[in-house]
Amino acid sequence: MSAMDSLGVQITSRYEAVFSAIPETSFFISQISTPGVKQNVLQLYFDGKLVEVPQNFEYEHDFSMTVINDASGYIYTALTNFLVNDSGGAITNSGYTITVRAIGDDQHRGATIKLNGVRLKSCSGLSFQHSGGDVQTFTMNCSAIDFNVTPGQLG
């Protein structure tokens, strides 16, 4: 929070994120589309009836998030520089995580989503205009090996 205050953006947001490759900076996102998980089943016939038996599950990998830029452009610069300079040295698991805190309210405690093995895949450009009071955002497209969600946990 203090990092965002020092960079000049003071807005209400319900999602705070930290990318482990840039741990000193948390940033805010206005939207995130997390990957899903799917239960695969094996179809068997038992006593003349078709029965679906759980076999395994698989994680979806792609996700995107709309990042709120700060007044000095530090967040955009840090994420795009990381994307350009990441050599992909770790072939399977990048070792990076993105932790997203879905901040709750008076009735709900929110949740923490941790995306593991994160790779930044693309970053949209920035739009500049003379008029208008909208907050500047950009979209990051990423992938993750897996994820976990902790409801009611902020941290």
Coordinates of C-alpha atoms in Angstrom, one line a residue:
M1 CA 0.0 0.0 0.0
S2 CA 2.8 2.4 0.9
A3 CA 4.5 1.7 -2.5
M4 CA 1.3 2.7 -4.4
D5 CA 0.9 5.8 -2.3
S6 CA 4.5 6.9 -3.0
L7 CA 3.9 6.3 -6.7
G8 CA 0.9 8.6 -6.8
V9 CA -2.2 6.4 -7.4
Q10 CA -4.9 6.5 -4.8
I11 CA -7.9 4.5 -6.0
T12 CA -10.2 1.8 -4.6
S13 CA -9.4 -1.7 -5.8
R14 CA -10.5 -5.1 -4.6
Y15 CA -7.5 -7.1 -5.9
E16 CA -3.9 -6.7 -4.8
A17 CA -1.2 -8.8 -6.4
V18 CA 2.5 -9.6 -5.8
F19 CA 4.8 -11.1 -8.4
S20 CA 7.6 -13.0 -6.8
A21 CA 10.1 -11.8 -9.4
I22 CA 9.4 -8.3 -8.2
P23 CA 8.6 -8.9 -4.5
E24 CA 9.2 -5.3 -3.4
T25 CA 6.2 -4.0 -5.4
S26 CA 2.6 -4.9 -4.9
F27 CA 0.2 -3.7 -7.6
F28 CA -3.5 -3.6 -8.1
I29 CA -5.6 -5.3 -10.7
S30 CA -9.1 -4.4 -11.8
Q31 CA -9.8 -7.8 -13.3
I32 CA -8.4 -11.3 -13.3
S33 CA -9.5 -14.5 -15.1
T34 CA -7.8 -17.4 -13.3
P35 CA -7.3 -20.9 -14.7
G36 CA -9.7 -23.6 -13.9
V37 CA -9.4 -27.3 -12.9
K38 CA -11.1 -30.2 -14.6
Q39 CA -11.9 -33.7 -13.2
N40 CA -11.4 -36.4 -15.8
V41 CA -13.5 -39.5 -15.5
L42 CA -13.3 -43.0 -16.9
Q43 CA -16.5 -44.5 -18.1
L44 CA -17.2 -48.1 -17.0
Y45 CA -20.2 -50.4 -17.3
F46 CA -21.2 -51.9 -13.9
D47 CA -24.3 -54.1 -13.6
G48 CA -25.5 -52.9 -17.0
K49 CA -25.2 -49.2 -16.1
L50 CA -22.7 -46.6 -17.3
V51 CA -20.7 -45.3 -14.3
E52 CA -18.2 -42.5 -14.4
V53 CA -15.3 -43.1 -12.1
P54 CA -12.9 -40.3 -11.2
Q55 CA -9.6 -40.9 -12.9
N56 CA -7.4 -37.8 -12.5
F57 CA -7.7 -34.0 -12.8
E58 CA -5.9 -31.5 -14.9
Y59 CA -5.2 -27.8 -14.4
E60 CA -5.9 -25.2 -17.1
H61 CA -2.9 -22.9 -17.5
D62 CA -3.7 -19.6 -19.1
F63 CA -4.9 -16.6 -17.2
S64 CA -5.1 -12.8 -17.8
M65 CA -5.2 -9.8 -15.6
T66 CA -5.9 -6.1 -16.1
V67 CA -3.2 -4.2 -14.1
I68 CA -3.8 -0.7 -12.9
N69 CA -0.8 1.4 -13.8
D70 CA 0.8 3.8 -11.4
A71 CA 1.4 7.5 -12.1
S72 CA 5.1 7.1 -12.8
G73 CA 4.8 3.9 -15.0
Y74 CA 7.0 1.9 -12.7
I75 CA 4.7 -1.2 -12.6
Y76 CA 4.4 -1.3 -16.4
T77 CA 8.1 -0.9 -16.8
A78 CA 9.0 -3.6 -14.3
L79 CA 6.6 -6.2 -15.7
T80 CA 7.5 -5.5 -19.4
N81 CA 11.2 -5.5 -18.6
F82 CA 10.9 -8.8 -16.8
L83 CA 8.9 -10.2 -19.8
V84 CA 11.6 -9.1 -22.3
N85 CA 14.6 -10.2 -20.1
D86 CA 13.2 -13.5 -18.8
S87 CA 15.3 -16.1 -20.6
G88 CA 13.1 -19.0 -19.6
G89 CA 16.1 -20.8 -18.1
A90 CA 13.8 -23.1 -16.1
I91 CA 12.2 -25.2 -18.8
T92 CA 9.3 -26.7 -16.8
N93 CA 8.6 -24.7 -13.6
S94 CA 9.7 -21.0 -13.7
G95 CA 9.7 -20.9 -9.9
Y96 CA 7.8 -17.7 -9.9
T97 CA 4.4 -17.1 -8.2
I98 CA 1.7 -14.4 -8.3
T99 CA -0.3 -14.1 -5.2
V100 CA -3.6 -12.3 -5.5
R101 CA -5.5 -11.1 -2.5
A102 CA -9.2 -10.7 -3.1
I103 CA -9.8 -8.1 -0.4
G104 CA -13.0 -8.7 1.5
D105 CA -15.5 -6.4 3.1
D106 CA -17.3 -6.1 6.5
Q107 CA -19.1 -9.4 6.0
H108 CA -16.5 -11.5 4.1
R109 CA -12.9 -12.0 4.8
G110 CA -11.8 -12.3 1.1
A111 CA -9.5 -15.0 -0.3
T112 CA -5.9 -15.5 -1.4
I113 CA -5.1 -17.1 -4.8
K114 CA -1.6 -18.3 -5.4
L115 CA -0.6 -19.1 -9.0
N116 CA 2.5 -21.3 -9.1
G117 CA 5.1 -21.7 -11.9
V118 CA 4.0 -18.4 -13.5
R119 CA 5.3 -17.3 -16.9
L120 CA 4.5 -13.8 -18.4
K121 CA 3.5 -14.4 -22.0
S122 CA 2.4 -11.0 -23.3
C123 CA 1.7 -7.5 -22.2
S124 CA -0.6 -5.0 -24.0
G125 CA 0.5 -1.5 -24.9
L126 CA -0.6 1.7 -23.1
S127 CA -3.1 4.2 -24.3
F128 CA -2.5 7.9 -23.7
Q129 CA -5.1 10.7 -24.1
H130 CA -5.2 14.3 -23.3
S131 CA -8.8 14.3 -21.8
G132 CA -10.6 12.0 -19.6
G133 CA -10.1 10.9 -16.0
D134 CA -9.8 7.2 -16.4
V135 CA -7.1 5.3 -14.7
Q136 CA -4.6 3.8 -17.1
T137 CA -4.6 0.0 -17.3
F138 CA -2.8 -2.7 -19.3
T139 CA -3.4 -6.4 -19.7
M140 CA -1.0 -9.2 -18.9
N141 CA -1.5 -12.6 -20.4
C142 CA 0.2 -15.4 -18.4
S143 CA 0.3 -19.1 -17.7
A144 CA 0.7 -21.0 -14.5
I145 CA 1.4 -24.7 -13.8
D146 CA -1.1 -24.9 -11.0
F147 CA -2.8 -22.8 -8.3
N148 CA -4.4 -22.9 -4.9
V149 CA -7.1 -20.9 -3.2
T150 CA -7.4 -20.1 0.5
P151 CA -10.8 -18.7 1.3
G152 CA -11.1 -16.3 4.2
Q153 CA -7.3 -15.8 4.2
L154 CA -5.6 -12.6 3.5
G155 CA -1.9 -12.9 3.3

